[in-house]
Amino acid sequence: MELVHSGKVRDVYEDGGDLILVASDRVSVYDVILPTPIPDKGKVLTRLSLWWFERLADIVPNHVISATDVPHEFAGRAVRVRKLRMVQVECIARGYLAGLGLREYRAGGAVSGVALPPGLTEGSQLPAPVFTPTSKAAVGEHDEFITYDDVVAQEGAEIAERLRETTLAVYRRGAELARERGVIIADTKLEFGWDADGGLVLGDEVLTPDSSRFWPLDEWEPGRPQRSFDKQYVRDWAAGTGWDKTYPAPEIPADVVAATRARYIEAYERITGESW
Ligand code: ATP
Ligand code: MG
């Protein structure tokens, strides 16, 4: 197998005509990989993605070929997938205001060119989920918000519309399912690609704590930062150290590693209803 890409979290190998996506235990914040791994994180991301892919398959086909036909040293954290030509847009859906969306809203009352009503605050639920795409950043650069019109200009009106509708449909299904289990999916990022037959396929990972903001429903309270099951915890710890968000990042202390691992596992257990 040939290593064709080493991302912030995953290593991608080519095997025959397929790809093997291997999720590591690496954690990145502000696009910087931290030096300390989070045990089991790669397995959580892999198992949760597979769980979701199955439950979204009637909305959009996915890239999964097999979760077992992978080299044994990667067992549990690797998936054999169809190689896609990736759409050069990160398809984000937001149902609540947080992170970059909140910052944009505060600056101009809109997110990705979508005007929002006044009076919203940190953690507010939006009147309806919105599609807030970003460009796919080159290595070392941050993704940037683009408007729906930018996606139309880049991909054409018909594809832009499909990306938006499919992204929102996946978000709505995911958010509804998670809510029944006491988890708010505040926002999520999807990646689509084209298969050999020209079909639109959901790739990458889906509705994981790395690609989404997960909040416990019973603690949700707009007007403040929300407790989260995702890597926000590591982000907050990292920001609190005074680190300047460039390489090298500080080592994560053992208690923060343990608390982060527990959050990933709690997200998995709550959403799937299975115990880790
Ligand atoms: P970067 O590549 O900029 O470092 P990243 O850190 O998000 O981004 P990872 O998520 O670690 O990268 O690696 C996964 C890579 O594989 C991404 O570039 C993603 O777009 C790509 N990818 C996911 N699924 C497929 C697929 N089925 N076919 C081709 N590429 C895919
Ligand atoms: Mg990625």
PDB file of C-alpha atoms and ligand atoms in Angstrom:
ATOM      1  CA  MET A   1       0.000   0.000   0.000  1.00  0.00           C
ATOM      2  CA  GLU A   2       1.166   3.461  -0.791  1.00  0.00           C
ATOM      3  CA  LEU A   3       0.667   6.361   1.637  1.00  0.00           C
ATOM      4  CA  VAL A   4      -0.903   9.025  -0.565  1.00  0.00           C
ATOM      5  CA  HIS A   5      -1.899  11.581   2.044  1.00  0.00           C
ATOM      6  CA  SER A   6      -1.212  12.254   5.678  1.00  0.00           C
ATOM      7  CA  GLY A   7      -3.815  14.685   6.983  1.00  0.00           C
ATOM      8  CA  LYS A   8      -4.077  16.227  10.378  1.00  0.00           C
ATOM      9  CA  VAL A   9      -5.977  13.218  11.677  1.00  0.00           C
ATOM     10  CA  ARG A  10      -6.030  10.535   9.023  1.00  0.00           C
ATOM     11  CA  ASP A  11      -3.540   8.719   6.870  1.00  0.00           C
ATOM     12  CA  VAL A  12      -4.770   7.709   3.461  1.00  0.00           C
ATOM     13  CA  TYR A  13      -3.320   4.710   1.626  1.00  0.00           C
ATOM     14  CA  GLU A  14      -4.033   3.536  -1.872  1.00  0.00           C
ATOM     15  CA  ASP A  15      -4.677  -0.195  -2.271  1.00  0.00           C
ATOM     16  CA  GLY A  16      -5.582  -1.451  -5.695  1.00  0.00           C
ATOM     17  CA  GLY A  17      -8.115   1.078  -6.903  1.00  0.00           C
ATOM     18  CA  ASP A  18      -9.424   1.674  -3.365  1.00  0.00           C
ATOM     19  CA  LEU A  19      -8.351   3.917  -0.552  1.00  0.00           C
ATOM     20  CA  ILE A  20      -7.760   2.860   3.032  1.00  0.00           C
ATOM     21  CA  LEU A  21      -8.615   5.705   5.410  1.00  0.00           C
ATOM     22  CA  VAL A  22      -6.823   5.204   8.712  1.00  0.00           C
ATOM     23  CA  ALA A  23      -7.920   7.363  11.618  1.00  0.00           C
ATOM     24  CA  SER A  24      -5.091   8.078  14.042  1.00  0.00           C
ATOM     25  CA  ASP A  25      -5.360   9.189  17.657  1.00  0.00           C
ATOM     26  CA  ARG A  26      -3.954  12.583  16.689  1.00  0.00           C
ATOM     27  CA  VAL A  27      -5.887  15.655  17.719  1.00  0.00           C
ATOM     28  CA  SER A  28      -5.598  19.000  15.996  1.00  0.00           C
ATOM     29  CA  VAL A  29      -6.756  22.385  17.244  1.00  0.00           C
ATOM     30  CA  TYR A  30      -6.610  25.613  15.268  1.00  0.00           C
ATOM     31  CA  ASP A  31      -5.254  23.429  12.434  1.00  0.00           C
ATOM     32  CA  VAL A  32      -2.187  22.466  14.487  1.00  0.00           C
ATOM     33  CA  ILE A  33      -1.586  18.819  15.451  1.00  0.00           C
ATOM     34  CA  LEU A  34      -0.915  18.475  19.177  1.00  0.00           C
ATOM     35  CA  PRO A  35       2.061  16.303  20.178  1.00  0.00           C
ATOM     36  CA  THR A  36       0.003  14.077  22.516  1.00  0.00           C
ATOM     37  CA  PRO A  37      -2.395  11.419  21.151  1.00  0.00           C
ATOM     38  CA  ILE A  38      -5.860  10.736  22.606  1.00  0.00           C
ATOM     39  CA  PRO A  39      -6.128   6.938  23.096  1.00  0.00           C
ATOM     40  CA  ASP A  40      -9.012   5.310  21.168  1.00  0.00           C
ATOM     41  CA  LYS A  41      -9.940   8.508  19.351  1.00  0.00           C
ATOM     42  CA  GLY A  42      -9.270   6.934  15.934  1.00  0.00           C
ATOM     43  CA  LYS A  43     -11.517   3.985  16.773  1.00  0.00           C
ATOM     44  CA  VAL A  44     -14.314   6.213  18.054  1.00  0.00           C
ATOM     45  CA  LEU A  45     -14.268   8.340  14.891  1.00  0.00           C
ATOM     46  CA  THR A  46     -14.226   5.264  12.680  1.00  0.00           C
ATOM     47  CA  ARG A  47     -17.018   3.382  14.458  1.00  0.00           C
ATOM     48  CA  LEU A  48     -19.247   6.410  14.767  1.00  0.00           C
ATOM     49  CA  SER A  49     -18.833   7.320  11.088  1.00  0.00           C
ATOM     50  CA  LEU A  50     -19.740   3.777  10.065  1.00  0.00           C
ATOM     51  CA  TRP A  51     -22.806   3.887  12.321  1.00  0.00           C
ATOM     52  CA  TRP A  52     -23.976   7.111  10.690  1.00  0.00           C
ATOM     53  CA  PHE A  53     -23.181   6.117   7.105  1.00  0.00           C
ATOM     54  CA  GLU A  54     -25.592   3.211   7.503  1.00  0.00           C
ATOM     55  CA  ARG A  55     -28.347   5.467   8.806  1.00  0.00           C
ATOM     56  CA  LEU A  56     -27.895   8.061   6.084  1.00  0.00           C
ATOM     57  CA  ALA A  57     -27.653   5.718   3.116  1.00  0.00           C
ATOM     58  CA  ASP A  58     -31.201   6.429   1.946  1.00  0.00           C
ATOM     59  CA  ILE A  59     -30.343  10.135   1.712  1.00  0.00           C
ATOM     60  CA  VAL A  60     -26.991   9.814  -0.042  1.00  0.00           C
ATOM     61  CA  PRO A  61     -24.695   6.928  -1.050  1.00  0.00           C
ATOM     62  CA  ASN A  62     -21.385   6.761   0.811  1.00  0.00           C
ATOM     63  CA  HIS A  63     -17.841   5.726   0.021  1.00  0.00           C
ATOM     64  CA  VAL A  64     -17.597   2.732   2.363  1.00  0.00           C
ATOM     65  CA  ILE A  65     -16.565  -0.604   0.833  1.00  0.00           C
ATOM     66  CA  SER A  66     -15.569  -2.516   3.950  1.00  0.00           C
ATOM     67  CA  ALA A  67     -14.657  -1.912   7.580  1.00  0.00           C
ATOM     68  CA  THR A  68     -13.010  -5.325   7.913  1.00  0.00           C
ATOM     69  CA  ASP A  69     -11.055  -5.745   4.686  1.00  0.00           C
ATOM     70  CA  VAL A  70      -8.199  -3.573   5.977  1.00  0.00           C
ATOM     71  CA  PRO A  71      -4.647  -4.389   7.127  1.00  0.00           C
ATOM     72  CA  HIS A  72      -4.829  -5.968  10.581  1.00  0.00           C
ATOM     73  CA  GLU A  73      -2.520  -3.426  12.208  1.00  0.00           C
ATOM     74  CA  PHE A  74      -5.194  -0.791  11.481  1.00  0.00           C
ATOM     75  CA  ALA A  75      -8.154  -2.921  12.561  1.00  0.00           C
ATOM     76  CA  GLY A  76     -10.935  -0.906  14.167  1.00  0.00           C
ATOM     77  CA  ARG A  77      -9.726   2.445  12.952  1.00  0.00           C
ATOM     78  CA  ALA A  78      -9.573   1.964   9.209  1.00  0.00           C
ATOM     79  CA  VAL A  79     -12.116   1.781   6.421  1.00  0.00           C
ATOM     80  CA  ARG A  80     -11.707   0.633   2.840  1.00  0.00           C
ATOM     81  CA  VAL A  81     -13.436   3.236   0.684  1.00  0.00           C
ATOM     82  CA  ARG A  82     -14.056   4.090  -2.925  1.00  0.00           C
ATOM     83  CA  LYS A  83     -11.634   6.648  -4.249  1.00  0.00           C
ATOM     84  CA  LEU A  84     -13.580   9.797  -5.075  1.00  0.00           C
ATOM     85  CA  ARG A  85     -12.776  13.005  -6.843  1.00  0.00           C
ATOM     86  CA  MET A  86     -13.467  15.294  -3.885  1.00  0.00           C
ATOM     87  CA  VAL A  87     -15.638  18.363  -4.278  1.00  0.00           C
ATOM     88  CA  GLN A  88     -13.485  21.360  -3.385  1.00  0.00           C
ATOM     89  CA  VAL A  89     -16.006  22.734  -0.912  1.00  0.00           C
ATOM     90  CA  GLU A  90     -16.416  21.824   2.752  1.00  0.00           C
ATOM     91  CA  CYS A  91     -20.151  21.505   3.185  1.00  0.00           C
ATOM     92  CA  ILE A  92     -21.135  22.803   6.599  1.00  0.00           C
ATOM     93  CA  ALA A  93     -24.617  22.868   8.089  1.00  0.00           C
ATOM     94  CA  ARG A  94     -25.334  24.931  11.194  1.00  0.00           C
ATOM     95  CA  GLY A  95     -28.379  24.629  13.374  1.00  0.00           C
ATOM     96  CA  TYR A  96     -26.985  26.666  16.269  1.00  0.00           C
ATOM     97  CA  LEU A  97     -24.618  29.612  16.633  1.00  0.00           C
ATOM     98  CA  ALA A  98     -21.074  28.829  17.756  1.00  0.00           C
ATOM     99  CA  GLY A  99     -17.475  29.173  16.691  1.00  0.00           C
ATOM    100  CA  LEU A 100     -16.819  30.899  13.383  1.00  0.00           C
ATOM    101  CA  GLY A 101     -20.544  31.199  12.691  1.00  0.00           C
ATOM    102  CA  LEU A 102     -21.035  33.164  15.881  1.00  0.00           C
ATOM    103  CA  ARG A 103     -18.103  35.416  15.033  1.00  0.00           C
ATOM    104  CA  GLU A 104     -19.479  36.169  11.574  1.00  0.00           C
ATOM    105  CA  TYR A 105     -22.950  36.809  12.947  1.00  0.00           C
ATOM    106  CA  ARG A 106     -21.623  39.259  15.519  1.00  0.00           C
ATOM    107  CA  ALA A 107     -19.621  41.051  12.859  1.00  0.00           C
ATOM    108  CA  GLY A 108     -22.415  41.413  10.314  1.00  0.00           C
ATOM    109  CA  GLY A 109     -25.674  39.654  11.238  1.00  0.00           C
ATOM    110  CA  ALA A 110     -25.122  37.001   8.577  1.00  0.00           C
ATOM    111  CA  VAL A 111     -23.228  33.723   8.116  1.00  0.00           C
ATOM    112  CA  SER A 112     -21.843  32.775   4.690  1.00  0.00           C
ATOM    113  CA  GLY A 113     -24.066  35.439   3.167  1.00  0.00           C
ATOM    114  CA  VAL A 114     -27.222  34.115   4.849  1.00  0.00           C
ATOM    115  CA  ALA A 115     -28.911  36.882   6.842  1.00  0.00           C
ATOM    116  CA  LEU A 116     -30.045  35.833  10.331  1.00  0.00           C
ATOM    117  CA  PRO A 117     -32.560  37.522  12.632  1.00  0.00           C
ATOM    118  CA  PRO A 118     -31.243  39.991  15.225  1.00  0.00           C
ATOM    119  CA  GLY A 119     -31.004  39.091  18.901  1.00  0.00           C
ATOM    120  CA  LEU A 120     -29.309  35.719  18.556  1.00  0.00           C
ATOM    121  CA  THR A 121     -26.551  34.900  21.016  1.00  0.00           C
ATOM    122  CA  GLU A 122     -23.867  32.279  21.601  1.00  0.00           C
ATOM    123  CA  GLY A 123     -25.506  28.834  21.410  1.00  0.00           C
ATOM    124  CA  SER A 124     -28.832  30.096  20.010  1.00  0.00           C
ATOM    125  CA  GLN A 125     -30.785  27.752  17.797  1.00  0.00           C
ATOM    126  CA  LEU A 126     -31.220  29.178  14.298  1.00  0.00           C
ATOM    127  CA  PRO A 127     -34.755  29.547  12.871  1.00  0.00           C
ATOM    128  CA  ALA A 128     -33.757  26.832  10.372  1.00  0.00           C
ATOM    129  CA  PRO A 129     -30.454  25.080   9.657  1.00  0.00           C
ATOM    130  CA  VAL A 130     -28.274  26.989   7.203  1.00  0.00           C
ATOM    131  CA  PHE A 131     -25.682  25.874   4.686  1.00  0.00           C
ATOM    132  CA  THR A 132     -22.414  27.691   5.421  1.00  0.00           C
ATOM    133  CA  PRO A 133     -19.776  26.281   3.054  1.00  0.00           C
ATOM    134  CA  THR A 134     -16.064  26.947   3.333  1.00  0.00           C
ATOM    135  CA  SER A 135     -13.281  26.642   0.823  1.00  0.00           C
ATOM    136  CA  LYS A 136     -11.023  23.617   1.223  1.00  0.00           C
ATOM    137  CA  ALA A 137      -7.826  25.188   2.516  1.00  0.00           C
ATOM    138  CA  ALA A 138      -4.406  24.146   1.287  1.00  0.00           C
ATOM    139  CA  VAL A 139      -2.073  22.627   3.893  1.00  0.00           C
ATOM    140  CA  GLY A 140      -1.119  25.232   6.480  1.00  0.00           C
ATOM    141  CA  GLU A 141      -3.993  27.548   5.643  1.00  0.00           C
ATOM    142  CA  HIS A 142      -7.329  27.941   7.388  1.00  0.00           C
ATOM    143  CA  ASP A 143     -10.617  27.242   5.676  1.00  0.00           C
ATOM    144  CA  GLU A 144     -12.612  30.360   4.899  1.00  0.00           C
ATOM    145  CA  PHE A 145     -16.307  30.978   4.670  1.00  0.00           C
ATOM    146  CA  ILE A 146     -17.629  31.336   1.170  1.00  0.00           C
ATOM    147  CA  THR A 147     -21.174  32.213   0.147  1.00  0.00           C
ATOM    148  CA  TYR A 148     -23.653  30.015  -1.639  1.00  0.00           C
ATOM    149  CA  ASP A 149     -23.082  32.192  -4.719  1.00  0.00           C
ATOM    150  CA  ASP A 150     -19.372  31.330  -4.561  1.00  0.00           C
ATOM    151  CA  VAL A 151     -20.312  27.631  -4.659  1.00  0.00           C
ATOM    152  CA  VAL A 152     -22.570  28.306  -7.649  1.00  0.00           C
ATOM    153  CA  ALA A 153     -19.704  30.112  -9.391  1.00  0.00           C
ATOM    154  CA  GLN A 154     -17.297  27.255  -8.644  1.00  0.00           C
ATOM    155  CA  GLU A 155     -19.498  24.186  -9.188  1.00  0.00           C
ATOM    156  CA  GLY A 156     -22.485  25.417 -11.206  1.00  0.00           C
ATOM    157  CA  ALA A 157     -26.022  26.060 -10.003  1.00  0.00           C
ATOM    158  CA  GLU A 158     -27.278  22.485 -10.212  1.00  0.00           C
ATOM    159  CA  ILE A 159     -24.412  20.956  -8.231  1.00  0.00           C
ATOM    160  CA  ALA A 160     -24.455  23.788  -5.682  1.00  0.00           C
ATOM    161  CA  GLU A 161     -28.131  23.135  -5.075  1.00  0.00           C
ATOM    162  CA  ARG A 162     -27.527  19.399  -4.643  1.00  0.00           C
ATOM    163  CA  LEU A 163     -24.683  20.019  -2.220  1.00  0.00           C
ATOM    164  CA  ARG A 164     -26.792  22.379  -0.140  1.00  0.00           C
ATOM    165  CA  GLU A 165     -29.915  20.212  -0.092  1.00  0.00           C
ATOM    166  CA  THR A 166     -28.005  17.006   0.646  1.00  0.00           C
ATOM    167  CA  THR A 167     -25.956  18.667   3.384  1.00  0.00           C
ATOM    168  CA  LEU A 168     -29.071  20.027   5.063  1.00  0.00           C
ATOM    169  CA  ALA A 169     -30.889  16.693   4.735  1.00  0.00           C
ATOM    170  CA  VAL A 170     -27.973  14.840   6.371  1.00  0.00           C
ATOM    171  CA  TYR A 171     -27.792  17.445   9.120  1.00  0.00           C
ATOM    172  CA  ARG A 172     -31.533  17.292   9.800  1.00  0.00           C
ATOM    173  CA  ARG A 173     -31.521  13.492   9.997  1.00  0.00           C
ATOM    174  CA  GLY A 174     -28.436  13.465  12.199  1.00  0.00           C
ATOM    175  CA  ALA A 175     -29.669  16.226  14.485  1.00  0.00           C
ATOM    176  CA  GLU A 176     -33.051  14.573  14.927  1.00  0.00           C
ATOM    177  CA  LEU A 177     -31.582  11.194  15.745  1.00  0.00           C
ATOM    178  CA  ALA A 178     -29.018  12.631  18.154  1.00  0.00           C
ATOM    179  CA  ARG A 179     -31.618  14.791  19.878  1.00  0.00           C
ATOM    180  CA  GLU A 180     -33.642  11.691  20.762  1.00  0.00           C
ATOM    181  CA  ARG A 181     -30.512  10.540  22.605  1.00  0.00           C
ATOM    182  CA  GLY A 182     -29.962  13.835  24.398  1.00  0.00           C
ATOM    183  CA  VAL A 183     -27.309  15.294  22.118  1.00  0.00           C
ATOM    184  CA  ILE A 184     -27.524  18.535  20.165  1.00  0.00           C
ATOM    185  CA  ILE A 185     -25.545  18.555  16.935  1.00  0.00           C
ATOM    186  CA  ALA A 186     -24.877  22.271  16.702  1.00  0.00           C
ATOM    187  CA  ASP A 187     -23.094  22.095  13.370  1.00  0.00           C
ATOM    188  CA  THR A 188     -21.297  19.627  11.157  1.00  0.00           C
ATOM    189  CA  LYS A 189     -18.962  19.494   8.186  1.00  0.00           C
ATOM    190  CA  LEU A 190     -19.447  17.056   5.304  1.00  0.00           C
ATOM    191  CA  GLU A 191     -17.216  16.212   2.370  1.00  0.00           C
ATOM    192  CA  PHE A 192     -18.640  14.930  -0.886  1.00  0.00           C
ATOM    193  CA  GLY A 193     -16.980  13.501  -3.954  1.00  0.00           C
ATOM    194  CA  TRP A 194     -17.750  12.070  -7.365  1.00  0.00           C
ATOM    195  CA  ASP A 195     -17.429   8.367  -8.079  1.00  0.00           C
ATOM    196  CA  ALA A 196     -16.301   6.794 -11.351  1.00  0.00           C
ATOM    197  CA  ASP A 197     -19.887   6.816 -12.651  1.00  0.00           C
ATOM    198  CA  GLY A 198     -20.373  10.509 -11.899  1.00  0.00           C
ATOM    199  CA  GLY A 199     -22.517   9.902  -8.828  1.00  0.00           C
ATOM    200  CA  LEU A 200     -22.433  12.229  -5.828  1.00  0.00           C
ATOM    201  CA  VAL A 201     -21.115  10.301  -2.820  1.00  0.00           C
ATOM    202  CA  LEU A 202     -20.670  11.199   0.847  1.00  0.00           C
ATOM    203  CA  GLY A 203     -17.008  10.674   1.756  1.00  0.00           C
ATOM    204  CA  ASP A 204     -14.568  11.352   4.570  1.00  0.00           C
ATOM    205  CA  GLU A 205     -16.024  11.004   8.089  1.00  0.00           C
ATOM    206  CA  VAL A 206     -19.559  11.890   9.093  1.00  0.00           C
ATOM    207  CA  LEU A 207     -21.203  13.366  12.201  1.00  0.00           C
ATOM    208  CA  THR A 208     -18.230  12.688  14.461  1.00  0.00           C
ATOM    209  CA  PRO A 209     -16.935  14.824  17.330  1.00  0.00           C
ATOM    210  CA  ASP A 210     -14.108  15.968  15.019  1.00  0.00           C
ATOM    211  CA  SER A 211     -16.398  17.157  12.251  1.00  0.00           C
ATOM    212  CA  SER A 212     -19.239  18.435  14.431  1.00  0.00           C
ATOM    213  CA  ARG A 213     -20.121  20.266  17.635  1.00  0.00           C
ATOM    214  CA  PHE A 214     -21.973  17.967  20.044  1.00  0.00           C
ATOM    215  CA  TRP A 215     -23.658  19.452  23.123  1.00  0.00           C
ATOM    216  CA  PRO A 216     -25.584  17.701  25.900  1.00  0.00           C
ATOM    217  CA  LEU A 217     -29.215  18.730  25.367  1.00  0.00           C
ATOM    218  CA  ASP A 218     -30.078  18.916  29.058  1.00  0.00           C
ATOM    219  CA  GLU A 219     -27.325  21.453  29.709  1.00  0.00           C
ATOM    220  CA  TRP A 220     -28.011  23.644  26.697  1.00  0.00           C
ATOM    221  CA  GLU A 221     -28.382  27.299  27.617  1.00  0.00           C
ATOM    222  CA  PRO A 222     -27.871  30.039  25.025  1.00  0.00           C
ATOM    223  CA  GLY A 223     -25.839  33.048  26.108  1.00  0.00           C
ATOM    224  CA  ARG A 224     -22.701  31.203  27.159  1.00  0.00           C
ATOM    225  CA  PRO A 225     -20.266  28.627  25.800  1.00  0.00           C
ATOM    226  CA  GLN A 226     -21.810  25.121  25.884  1.00  0.00           C
ATOM    227  CA  ARG A 227     -20.201  22.060  27.412  1.00  0.00           C
ATOM    228  CA  SER A 228     -19.325  19.851  24.493  1.00  0.00           C
ATOM    229  CA  PHE A 229     -18.422  16.260  23.652  1.00  0.00           C
ATOM    230  CA  ASP A 230     -16.062  17.323  20.921  1.00  0.00           C
ATOM    231  CA  LYS A 231     -12.579  18.735  20.870  1.00  0.00           C
ATOM    232  CA  GLN A 232     -13.750  22.118  22.135  1.00  0.00           C
ATOM    233  CA  TYR A 233     -12.475  20.928  25.492  1.00  0.00           C
ATOM    234  CA  VAL A 234      -8.942  20.557  24.114  1.00  0.00           C
ATOM    235  CA  ARG A 235      -9.284  23.852  22.256  1.00  0.00           C
ATOM    236  CA  ASP A 236     -10.223  25.620  25.488  1.00  0.00           C
ATOM    237  CA  TRP A 237      -7.390  23.991  27.396  1.00  0.00           C
ATOM    238  CA  ALA A 238      -4.905  24.933  24.638  1.00  0.00           C
ATOM    239  CA  ALA A 239      -6.125  28.522  24.497  1.00  0.00           C
ATOM    240  CA  GLY A 240      -5.828  28.740  28.298  1.00  0.00           C
ATOM    241  CA  THR A 241      -2.126  27.883  28.220  1.00  0.00           C
ATOM    242  CA  GLY A 242      -1.340  31.099  26.382  1.00  0.00           C
ATOM    243  CA  TRP A 243       0.007  29.138  23.424  1.00  0.00           C
ATOM    244  CA  ASP A 244       0.145  31.224  20.227  1.00  0.00           C
ATOM    245  CA  LYS A 245      -1.630  28.611  18.045  1.00  0.00           C
ATOM    246  CA  THR A 246       1.415  27.918  15.884  1.00  0.00           C
ATOM    247  CA  TYR A 247       3.770  24.920  15.847  1.00  0.00           C
ATOM    248  CA  PRO A 248       5.056  23.547  18.150  1.00  0.00           C
ATOM    249  CA  ALA A 249       2.003  23.006  20.340  1.00  0.00           C
ATOM    250  CA  PRO A 250       2.333  22.133  24.048  1.00  0.00           C
ATOM    251  CA  GLU A 251       2.036  18.535  25.330  1.00  0.00           C
ATOM    252  CA  ILE A 252      -1.426  17.754  26.687  1.00  0.00           C
ATOM    253  CA  PRO A 253      -1.333  16.859  30.408  1.00  0.00           C
ATOM    254  CA  ALA A 254      -2.591  13.389  31.398  1.00  0.00           C
ATOM    255  CA  ASP A 255      -5.783  14.624  33.067  1.00  0.00           C
ATOM    256  CA  VAL A 256      -6.775  16.604  29.959  1.00  0.00           C
ATOM    257  CA  VAL A 257      -6.030  13.557  27.783  1.00  0.00           C
ATOM    258  CA  ALA A 258      -8.244  11.392  30.002  1.00  0.00           C
ATOM    259  CA  ALA A 259     -11.075  13.940  30.066  1.00  0.00           C
ATOM    260  CA  THR A 260     -10.903  14.343  26.294  1.00  0.00           C
ATOM    261  CA  ARG A 261     -10.969  10.588  25.720  1.00  0.00           C
ATOM    262  CA  ALA A 262     -13.977  10.331  28.041  1.00  0.00           C
ATOM    263  CA  ARG A 263     -15.833  12.970  26.007  1.00  0.00           C
ATOM    264  CA  TYR A 264     -15.259  11.178  22.711  1.00  0.00           C
ATOM    265  CA  ILE A 265     -16.462   7.933  24.234  1.00  0.00           C
ATOM    266  CA  GLU A 266     -19.466   9.579  25.850  1.00  0.00           C
ATOM    267  CA  ALA A 267     -20.459  11.041  22.490  1.00  0.00           C
ATOM    268  CA  TYR A 268     -20.230   7.593  20.909  1.00  0.00           C
ATOM    269  CA  GLU A 269     -22.194   5.900  23.672  1.00  0.00           C
ATOM    270  CA  ARG A 270     -24.927   8.509  23.852  1.00  0.00           C
ATOM    271  CA  ILE A 271     -25.525   8.653  20.131  1.00  0.00           C
ATOM    272  CA  THR A 272     -25.316   4.959  19.289  1.00  0.00           C
ATOM    273  CA  GLY A 273     -26.754   3.701  22.564  1.00  0.00           C
ATOM    274  CA  GLU A 274     -23.972   1.098  22.598  1.00  0.00           C
ATOM    275  CA  SER A 275     -21.359   0.872  25.318  1.00  0.00           C
ATOM    276  CA  TRP A 276     -17.762   1.371  24.303  1.00  0.00           C
TER     277      TRP A 276
HETATM  278  P1  ATP B   1      -5.805  18.038   5.091  1.00  0.00           P
HETATM  279  O1  ATP B   1      -5.820  17.009   4.001  1.00  0.00           O
HETATM  280  O2  ATP B   1      -5.915  19.435   4.575  1.00  0.00           O
HETATM  281  O3  ATP B   1      -4.738  17.831   6.109  1.00  0.00           O
HETATM  282  P2  ATP B   1      -7.521  16.950   7.005  1.00  0.00           P
HETATM  283  O4  ATP B   1      -6.554  17.202   8.060  1.00  0.00           O
HETATM  284  O5  ATP B   1      -8.952  17.162   7.306  1.00  0.00           O
HETATM  285  O6  ATP B   1      -7.192  17.859   5.763  1.00  0.00           O
HETATM  286  P3  ATP B   1      -7.759  14.185   7.106  1.00  0.00           P
HETATM  287  O7  ATP B   1      -9.195  14.292   7.450  1.00  0.00           O
HETATM  288  O8  ATP B   1      -6.796  13.840   8.178  1.00  0.00           O
HETATM  289  O9  ATP B   1      -7.310  15.503   6.397  1.00  0.00           O
HETATM  290  O10 ATP B   1      -7.526  13.171   5.914  1.00  0.00           O
HETATM  291  C1  ATP B   1      -8.541  12.686   5.100  1.00  0.00           C
HETATM  292  C2  ATP B   1      -8.341  13.169   3.673  1.00  0.00           C
HETATM  293  O11 ATP B   1      -8.941  12.234   2.752  1.00  0.00           O
HETATM  294  C3  ATP B   1      -9.026  14.508   3.417  1.00  0.00           C
HETATM  295  O12 ATP B   1      -8.191  15.282   2.573  1.00  0.00           O
HETATM  296  C4  ATP B   1     -10.315  14.109   2.675  1.00  0.00           C
HETATM  297  O13 ATP B   1     -10.787  15.134   1.837  1.00  0.00           O
HETATM  298  C5  ATP B   1      -9.859  12.896   1.894  1.00  0.00           C
HETATM  299  N1  ATP B   1     -10.906  11.908   1.564  1.00  0.00           N
HETATM  300  C6  ATP B   1     -11.870  11.430   2.373  1.00  0.00           C
HETATM  301  N2  ATP B   1     -12.625  10.476   1.763  1.00  0.00           N
HETATM  302  C7  ATP B   1     -12.123  10.351   0.499  1.00  0.00           C
HETATM  303  C8  ATP B   1     -12.459   9.529  -0.638  1.00  0.00           C
HETATM  304  N3  ATP B   1     -13.440   8.622  -0.595  1.00  0.00           N
HETATM  305  N4  ATP B   1     -11.719   9.692  -1.765  1.00  0.00           N
HETATM  306  C9  ATP B   1     -10.707  10.585  -1.823  1.00  0.00           C
HETATM  307  N5  ATP B   1     -10.327  11.365  -0.784  1.00  0.00           N
HETATM  308  C10 ATP B   1     -11.015  11.265   0.368  1.00  0.00           C
HETATM  309 MG    MG B   2     -10.504  16.030   7.606  1.00  0.00          MG
END
